[in-house]
Short mmCIF file of C-alpha atoms in Angstrom, two decimals:
data_model
loop_
_atom_site.label_atom_id
_atom_site.label_comp_id
_atom_site.label_asym_id
_atom_site.label_seq_id
_atom_site.Cartn_x
_atom_site.Cartn_y
_atom_site.Cartn_z
CA MET G 1 13.91 7.99 7.72
CA THR G 2 10.71 9.46 6.32
CA VAL G 3 11.28 11.46 3.17
CA THR G 4 8.90 14.39 2.69
CA LEU G 5 8.71 16.94 -0.09
CA GLU G 6 6.59 20.09 0.13
CA GLY G 7 4.35 18.50 2.74
CA ARG G 8 3.91 15.30 0.74
CA LYS G 9 4.99 11.90 1.97
CA ILE G 10 7.10 9.54 -0.11
CA LEU G 11 6.78 5.80 0.06
CA ASN G 12 7.37 2.67 -1.98
CA LEU G 13 4.55 0.73 -3.63
CA GLY G 14 4.33 -3.06 -3.80
CA LEU G 15 1.71 -4.27 -6.30
CA GLN G 16 0.62 -7.91 -6.28
CA GLY G 17 -0.51 -9.86 -9.31
CA GLY G 18 -3.95 -11.38 -9.67
CA GLY G 19 -5.12 -11.25 -13.28
CA ALA G 20 -8.33 -9.27 -13.80
CA HIS G 21 -8.48 -8.74 -10.03
CA GLY G 22 -5.68 -6.23 -10.62
CA ALA G 23 -8.45 -3.77 -11.49
CA PHE G 24 -8.84 -3.41 -7.71
CA THR G 25 -5.28 -2.06 -7.65
CA TRP G 26 -6.20 0.35 -10.43
CA GLY G 27 -8.90 1.74 -8.13
CA VAL G 28 -6.46 2.02 -5.22
CA LEU G 29 -3.90 3.90 -7.31
CA ASP G 30 -6.58 6.14 -8.78
CA ARG G 31 -7.67 7.21 -5.29
CA LEU G 32 -4.11 7.71 -4.01
CA LEU G 33 -3.28 9.90 -7.00
CA GLU G 34 -6.49 11.87 -6.55
CA ASP G 35 -5.62 12.49 -2.90
CA GLY G 36 -2.36 14.12 -3.94
CA ARG G 37 -0.44 13.77 -0.67
CA LEU G 38 1.79 10.86 -1.69
CA ASP G 39 4.76 10.44 -4.00
CA PHE G 40 6.18 7.07 -5.01
CA GLU G 41 9.94 6.60 -4.98
CA GLY G 42 9.88 2.96 -6.01
CA ILE G 43 7.23 0.65 -7.45
CA SER G 44 7.64 -3.12 -7.41
CA GLY G 45 5.09 -5.05 -9.41
CA THR G 46 4.43 -8.60 -10.46
CA SER G 47 2.12 -9.88 -13.20
CA ALA G 48 -0.98 -7.65 -13.14
CA GLY G 49 0.92 -5.56 -10.61
CA ALA G 50 3.68 -5.06 -13.19
CA LEU G 51 1.10 -3.96 -15.75
CA ASN G 52 -0.34 -1.46 -13.29
CA ALA G 53 3.19 -0.29 -12.43
CA VAL G 54 4.26 0.53 -15.98
CA ALA G 55 0.91 2.14 -16.86
CA LEU G 56 1.14 4.30 -13.73
CA ALA G 57 4.78 5.25 -14.32
CA ASP G 58 4.12 6.07 -17.97
CA GLY G 59 1.26 8.38 -17.02
CA LEU G 60 3.26 10.06 -14.27
CA ALA G 61 6.11 10.72 -16.69
CA ARG G 62 3.70 12.30 -19.18
CA ASP G 63 1.49 14.46 -16.97
CA GLY G 64 1.97 13.82 -13.27
CA ALA G 65 -0.89 12.48 -11.18
CA ALA G 66 -3.51 13.37 -13.79
CA GLY G 67 -1.50 11.49 -16.39
CA GLY G 68 -1.17 8.47 -14.11
CA ARG G 69 -4.90 8.31 -13.54
CA ALA G 70 -5.67 8.70 -17.23
CA ARG G 71 -3.14 6.07 -18.31
CA LEU G 72 -4.38 3.50 -15.83
CA ARG G 73 -7.97 3.98 -16.95
CA GLU G 74 -6.98 3.71 -20.60
CA PHE G 75 -5.06 0.51 -19.93
CA TRP G 76 -7.93 -1.25 -18.15
CA MET G 77 -10.51 -0.07 -20.66
CA ARG G 78 -8.39 -1.37 -23.50
CA VAL G 79 -8.11 -4.71 -21.80
CA SER G 80 -11.84 -4.87 -21.20
CA ALA G 81 -14.23 -6.40 -23.71
CA ALA G 82 -16.09 -3.12 -24.13
CA GLY G 83 -12.99 -0.99 -24.42
CA ARG G 84 -11.07 -3.10 -26.91
CA PRO G 85 -12.77 -5.57 -29.25
CA GLY G 86 -10.76 -8.75 -29.41
CA ALA G 87 -9.42 -8.48 -25.88
CA SER G 88 -12.24 -10.40 -24.18
CA ALA G 89 -11.71 -13.87 -22.80
CA ARG G 90 -14.27 -15.31 -25.25
CA ASP G 91 -12.54 -13.75 -28.27
CA LEU G 92 -9.19 -14.99 -27.03
CA MET G 93 -10.54 -18.51 -26.67
CA GLU G 94 -12.09 -18.35 -30.13
CA ALA G 95 -8.74 -17.32 -31.57
CA TRP G 96 -7.16 -20.35 -29.93
CA MET G 97 -9.89 -22.85 -30.66
CA GLY G 98 -11.14 -21.85 -34.11
CA ALA G 99 -14.69 -22.97 -34.79
CA TRP G 100 -15.14 -24.80 -31.47
CA ARG G 101 -17.91 -22.97 -29.63
CA MET G 102 -19.02 -23.53 -26.05
CA PRO G 103 -21.79 -20.93 -25.71
CA ALA G 104 -23.24 -22.39 -22.54
CA MET G 105 -20.04 -21.70 -20.61
CA GLN G 106 -18.75 -18.38 -19.34
CA PRO G 107 -15.53 -17.53 -21.21
CA PHE G 108 -13.35 -17.44 -18.10
CA HIS G 109 -14.60 -20.88 -17.11
CA MET G 110 -13.64 -22.08 -20.60
CA ILE G 111 -10.10 -20.87 -20.03
CA GLU G 112 -9.94 -22.49 -16.61
CA ALA G 113 -11.19 -25.80 -17.99
CA MET G 114 -8.73 -25.76 -20.89
CA THR G 115 -5.69 -24.99 -18.75
CA ASN G 116 -6.41 -27.92 -16.45
CA PHE G 117 -5.61 -30.51 -19.13
CA ALA G 118 -3.78 -28.84 -22.03
CA SER G 119 -0.49 -27.06 -22.66
CA PRO G 120 -0.40 -23.57 -24.18
CA TYR G 121 2.02 -24.98 -26.74
CA GLY G 122 -0.90 -27.12 -27.92
CA PHE G 123 -4.03 -25.02 -27.60
CA ASN G 124 -2.26 -21.67 -28.19
CA PRO G 125 0.46 -22.55 -30.73
CA MET G 126 0.59 -19.00 -32.12
CA ASN G 127 1.16 -17.70 -28.56
CA ILE G 128 -1.67 -15.18 -28.89
CA ASN G 129 -1.56 -12.63 -26.08
CA PRO G 130 -3.63 -9.44 -26.53
CA LEU G 131 -1.84 -7.84 -23.58
CA ARG G 132 1.44 -7.70 -25.48
CA GLU G 133 -0.02 -5.38 -28.11
CA ILE G 134 -1.78 -3.20 -25.54
CA VAL G 135 1.37 -2.74 -23.45
CA ALA G 136 3.57 -2.03 -26.48
CA GLU G 137 1.13 0.59 -27.80
CA LEU G 138 0.28 2.25 -24.50
CA VAL G 139 3.61 2.48 -22.69
CA ASP G 140 6.61 4.49 -23.86
CA PHE G 141 9.40 2.32 -22.46
CA ASP G 142 12.13 4.67 -23.68
CA ARG G 143 10.52 7.39 -21.57
CA LEU G 144 10.28 5.08 -18.55
CA ARG G 145 13.92 4.06 -18.75
CA ALA G 146 15.00 7.71 -18.96
CA ALA G 147 12.83 8.89 -16.06
CA ASP G 148 14.46 9.45 -12.66
CA ALA G 149 11.39 8.40 -10.68
CA PRO G 150 9.63 6.31 -9.80
CA LYS G 151 12.13 3.47 -9.88
CA LEU G 152 10.51 0.35 -11.30
CA PHE G 153 11.15 -3.24 -10.24
CA ILE G 154 9.43 -5.94 -12.29
CA SER G 155 9.67 -9.56 -11.10
CA ALA G 156 9.68 -12.74 -13.18
CA THR G 157 10.65 -16.35 -12.47
CA ALA G 158 13.55 -17.92 -14.36
CA VAL G 159 12.21 -21.25 -15.65
CA ARG G 160 15.52 -23.11 -15.73
CA THR G 161 16.81 -22.08 -12.29
CA GLY G 162 13.60 -21.32 -10.40
CA LYS G 163 15.18 -18.08 -9.18
CA ILE G 164 13.64 -14.64 -9.13
CA LYS G 165 14.67 -12.09 -11.75
CA VAL G 166 14.01 -8.44 -10.97
CA PHE G 167 14.09 -6.21 -14.03
CA SER G 168 14.91 -2.56 -13.35
CA GLY G 169 16.49 0.45 -15.01
CA HIS G 170 17.36 -0.27 -18.63
CA GLY G 171 15.90 -3.75 -18.21
CA ILE G 172 12.33 -2.39 -18.10
CA THR G 173 10.91 -3.44 -21.46
CA ALA G 174 7.63 -4.71 -22.84
CA GLU G 175 9.06 -8.23 -22.88
CA ALA G 176 10.09 -7.97 -19.22
CA VAL G 177 6.53 -7.02 -18.32
CA MET G 178 5.14 -9.90 -20.38
CA ALA G 179 7.57 -12.27 -18.67
CA SER G 180 6.29 -11.10 -15.30
CA ALA G 181 2.71 -11.85 -16.42
CA CYS G 182 3.42 -15.18 -18.14
CA LEU G 183 1.17 -17.77 -16.52
CA PRO G 184 2.74 -21.03 -17.76
CA TYR G 185 -0.57 -22.86 -18.17
CA LEU G 186 -1.89 -20.05 -20.38
CA PHE G 187 1.07 -18.67 -22.33
CA GLN G 188 4.35 -19.96 -23.68
CA THR G 189 7.51 -18.89 -21.85
CA VAL G 190 8.76 -15.38 -22.55
CA VAL G 191 12.43 -15.25 -23.49
CA VAL G 192 14.42 -12.18 -22.45
CA ASP G 193 18.12 -12.02 -23.35
CA GLY G 194 18.10 -15.75 -24.05
CA GLU G 195 16.54 -16.74 -20.71
CA PRO G 196 12.98 -18.17 -20.49
CA TYR G 197 10.69 -16.74 -17.82
CA TRP G 198 7.33 -17.47 -16.21
CA ASP G 199 5.07 -15.38 -14.03
CA GLY G 200 6.90 -13.58 -11.25
CA GLY G 201 4.29 -14.55 -8.67
CA PHE G 202 6.02 -17.86 -8.02
CA MET G 203 9.09 -16.17 -6.50
CA GLY G 204 8.15 -12.57 -5.72
CA ASN G 205 4.58 -11.33 -5.47
CA PRO G 206 5.76 -8.61 -5.31
CA ALA G 207 9.49 -8.47 -4.54
CA LEU G 208 10.07 -6.03 -1.68
CA PHE G 209 13.81 -6.49 -1.18
CA PRO G 210 14.86 -4.10 -4.02
CA PHE G 211 13.48 -1.24 -1.93
CA PHE G 212 15.99 -1.90 0.84
CA THR G 213 19.05 -0.96 -1.22
CA GLU G 214 17.69 1.01 -4.17
CA THR G 215 15.44 3.58 -2.42
CA LYS G 216 15.59 5.91 0.57
CA ALA G 217 11.91 5.71 1.50
CA THR G 218 11.41 3.39 4.45
CA ASP G 219 7.63 3.02 4.20
CA ILE G 220 6.18 0.31 1.95
CA LEU G 221 2.53 0.28 0.93
CA LEU G 222 1.49 -3.16 -0.30
CA VAL G 223 -1.64 -3.56 -2.39
CA GLN G 224 -2.51 -7.19 -1.75
CA ILE G 225 -4.81 -9.08 -4.10
CA ASN G 226 -4.34 -12.69 -2.97
CA PRO G 227 -5.74 -13.44 0.51
CA ILE G 228 -3.33 -14.92 3.04
CA GLU G 229 -6.07 -16.41 5.20
CA ARG G 230 -9.45 -18.01 4.47
CA SER G 231 -11.80 -19.25 7.16
CA ALA G 232 -13.43 -21.98 5.09
CA VAL G 233 -11.64 -25.25 4.34
CA PRO G 234 -11.78 -26.02 0.59
CA ILE G 235 -13.56 -29.26 -0.26
CA SER G 236 -14.26 -29.39 -3.99
CA ALA G 237 -11.42 -29.97 -6.46
CA LYS G 238 -11.88 -26.47 -7.80
CA GLU G 239 -11.75 -24.89 -4.34
CA ILE G 240 -8.65 -26.91 -3.44
CA LEU G 241 -6.80 -25.79 -6.57
CA GLU G 242 -7.76 -22.18 -5.99
CA ARG G 243 -6.52 -22.24 -2.40
CA MET G 244 -3.29 -23.97 -3.47
CA SER G 245 -2.74 -21.16 -5.97
CA GLU G 246 -3.31 -18.48 -3.32
CA ILE G 247 -0.87 -20.13 -0.92
CA THR G 248 1.76 -20.53 -3.65
CA PHE G 249 1.50 -16.93 -4.80
CA ASN G 250 1.77 -15.58 -1.23
CA ALA G 251 4.66 -17.78 -0.08
CA SER G 252 7.44 -15.45 -1.21
CA LEU G 253 5.67 -12.44 0.30
CA LEU G 254 5.42 -14.14 3.68
CA ARG G 255 9.15 -14.89 3.55
CA GLU G 256 9.82 -11.21 2.96
CA PHE G 257 7.53 -10.29 5.86
CA ARG G 258 9.58 -12.60 8.08
CA ALA G 259 12.87 -11.02 6.91
CA ILE G 260 11.62 -7.45 7.46
CA ASP G 261 10.31 -8.34 10.92
CA PHE G 262 13.61 -10.03 11.83
CA VAL G 263 15.73 -7.03 10.82
CA ASN G 264 13.39 -4.62 12.60
CA ARG G 265 13.57 -6.66 15.82
CA MET G 266 17.36 -6.94 15.64
CA LEU G 267 17.63 -3.17 15.20
CA ASP G 268 15.30 -2.56 18.14
CA GLU G 269 17.44 -4.84 20.29
CA GLY G 270 20.67 -3.15 19.21
CA ARG G 271 21.99 -6.34 17.60
CA LEU G 272 22.40 -4.86 14.11
CA ASP G 273 24.35 -1.82 12.98
CA PRO G 274 21.85 0.89 11.94
CA ALA G 275 24.51 2.29 9.62
CA ARG G 276 24.25 -0.90 7.56
CA TYR G 277 20.63 -1.93 8.11
CA ARG G 278 17.42 0.07 8.24
CA ARG G 279 13.95 -0.31 9.64
CA ASN G 280 11.15 -0.63 7.10
CA ARG G 281 7.55 0.18 7.97
CA VAL G 282 4.92 -1.89 6.17
CA HIS G 283 1.37 -0.81 5.35
CA ARG G 284 -1.28 -2.66 3.38
CA ILE G 285 -4.46 -2.14 1.42
CA ASP G 286 -6.07 -5.57 1.28
CA ALA G 287 -8.50 -6.66 -1.42
CA GLY G 288 -9.63 -9.67 0.61
CA ARG G 289 -13.01 -8.33 1.67
CA ALA G 290 -13.80 -6.87 -1.75
CA LEU G 291 -12.87 -10.07 -3.59
CA GLU G 292 -14.06 -12.76 -1.17
CA ARG G 293 -17.26 -13.42 -3.14
CA PHE G 294 -15.40 -13.90 -6.43
CA SER G 295 -13.82 -17.22 -7.36
CA ALA G 296 -10.31 -17.45 -8.78
CA SER G 297 -11.78 -18.15 -12.23
CA THR G 298 -12.97 -14.53 -12.40
CA LYS G 299 -9.31 -13.53 -12.77
CA PHE G 300 -10.05 -14.16 -16.47
CA ASP G 301 -13.17 -11.96 -16.54
CA THR G 302 -12.26 -8.98 -18.73
CA SER G 303 -15.68 -7.36 -18.88
CA ARG G 304 -15.82 -3.62 -18.38
CA ALA G 305 -18.54 -3.94 -15.74
CA PHE G 306 -16.32 -6.24 -13.65
CA PHE G 307 -13.35 -3.91 -13.96
CA GLU G 308 -15.45 -0.91 -12.94
CA GLU G 309 -16.80 -2.79 -9.94
CA LEU G 310 -13.30 -3.67 -8.75
CA HIS G 311 -12.08 -0.15 -9.48
CA ALA G 312 -14.81 1.27 -7.23
CA ALA G 313 -13.92 -1.23 -4.50
CA GLY G 314 -10.24 -0.28 -4.75
CA ARG G 315 -11.03 3.43 -4.51
CA ALA G 316 -13.15 2.84 -1.42
CA ALA G 317 -10.45 0.72 0.25
CA ALA G 318 -7.78 3.33 -0.49
CA GLY G 319 -9.99 6.09 0.88
CA ASP G 320 -10.50 4.15 4.09
CA TRP G 321 -6.77 3.49 4.38
CA LEU G 322 -5.86 7.15 3.87
CA ALA G 323 -8.35 8.23 6.53
CA ALA G 324 -7.09 5.66 9.02
CA HIS G 325 -3.34 5.57 8.35
CA PHE G 326 -1.97 8.54 6.42
CA ASP G 327 -0.59 10.04 9.64
CA ASP G 328 1.13 6.72 10.42
CA ILE G 329 3.40 6.95 7.36
CA GLY G 330 6.91 7.59 8.64
CA VAL G 331 5.84 6.88 12.21
CA ARG G 332 4.88 3.24 12.66
CA ASP G 333 3.92 -0.01 10.95
CA THR G 334 0.24 -0.57 10.34
CA VAL G 335 0.66 -4.30 9.58
CA ASP G 336 1.54 -6.77 12.34
CA LEU G 337 4.06 -8.71 10.29
CA ARG G 338 4.62 -11.47 12.83
CA SER G 339 0.95 -12.35 12.89
CA GLN G 340 1.09 -12.91 9.14
CA PHE G 341 3.64 -15.72 9.23
CA GLN G 342 3.30 -17.22 12.72
#
């Protein structure tokens, strides 16, 4: 059923990962909070989506919607080169590579080139990760674990088993977030409770299934960063690798789309017990159009100008979605799930 409170609608948020492209999600969340008609019962995030999730939840716990907006902006500005000296891609590469300078190359291309032929255990032996410090300083995890809402679900991939791990409740820690954002070609594995983890995007980008049993809201709003479809066939080695990455990081999401569609159809046909299963309505704000002119290598671009550009694009997309679909929340799906996987 649709849960409403004082005229506001409650839904669950699914936040995809996508490196620096996650600044688009920042813009989406900023606009939704500004609108003021939505509450979030659950938030599932992976990688950059997990970072957005904990920053949002921390701000909400401190000062409601205004706090959420302020915390998200502070997070992205601290990640940006202008907002936090030492957090830029070039400075990170210099920390890894010492005196080796490649001034003719953009810093995010340097990272991309390095990760194609070297292990982070070799070129980043100290496991330098500026995000760890930012997250630890910015987010009060004790406060998050004590808060009743929103419920957080942070996904990572267990290296040894290849299975998804969803951190929630008392398991929401800075290390869990870093595990969710651990790209294995960039950072060493993150160990949580003795288990090594990689980026959650391999197995859940984001995981939607926790909503089915842990929340009452039956509407899911997905903020999608990685495009499912592309019209052009990749030809260069770089384009092929980028498209392979997009397909890989959407595979688990498409499986969840298929499962949601299957349960919904079985309920419609009276073949499942509605006392045990529920219909879930899926909505989406898609970054595809806003990001189509940017290559995957710009996921390492931490410049403030780039973040602000994506933030503006996210705000515009969220505004369009609210105008077109706010009244559909609690009424109908606004994503044709079957068309996504057939």
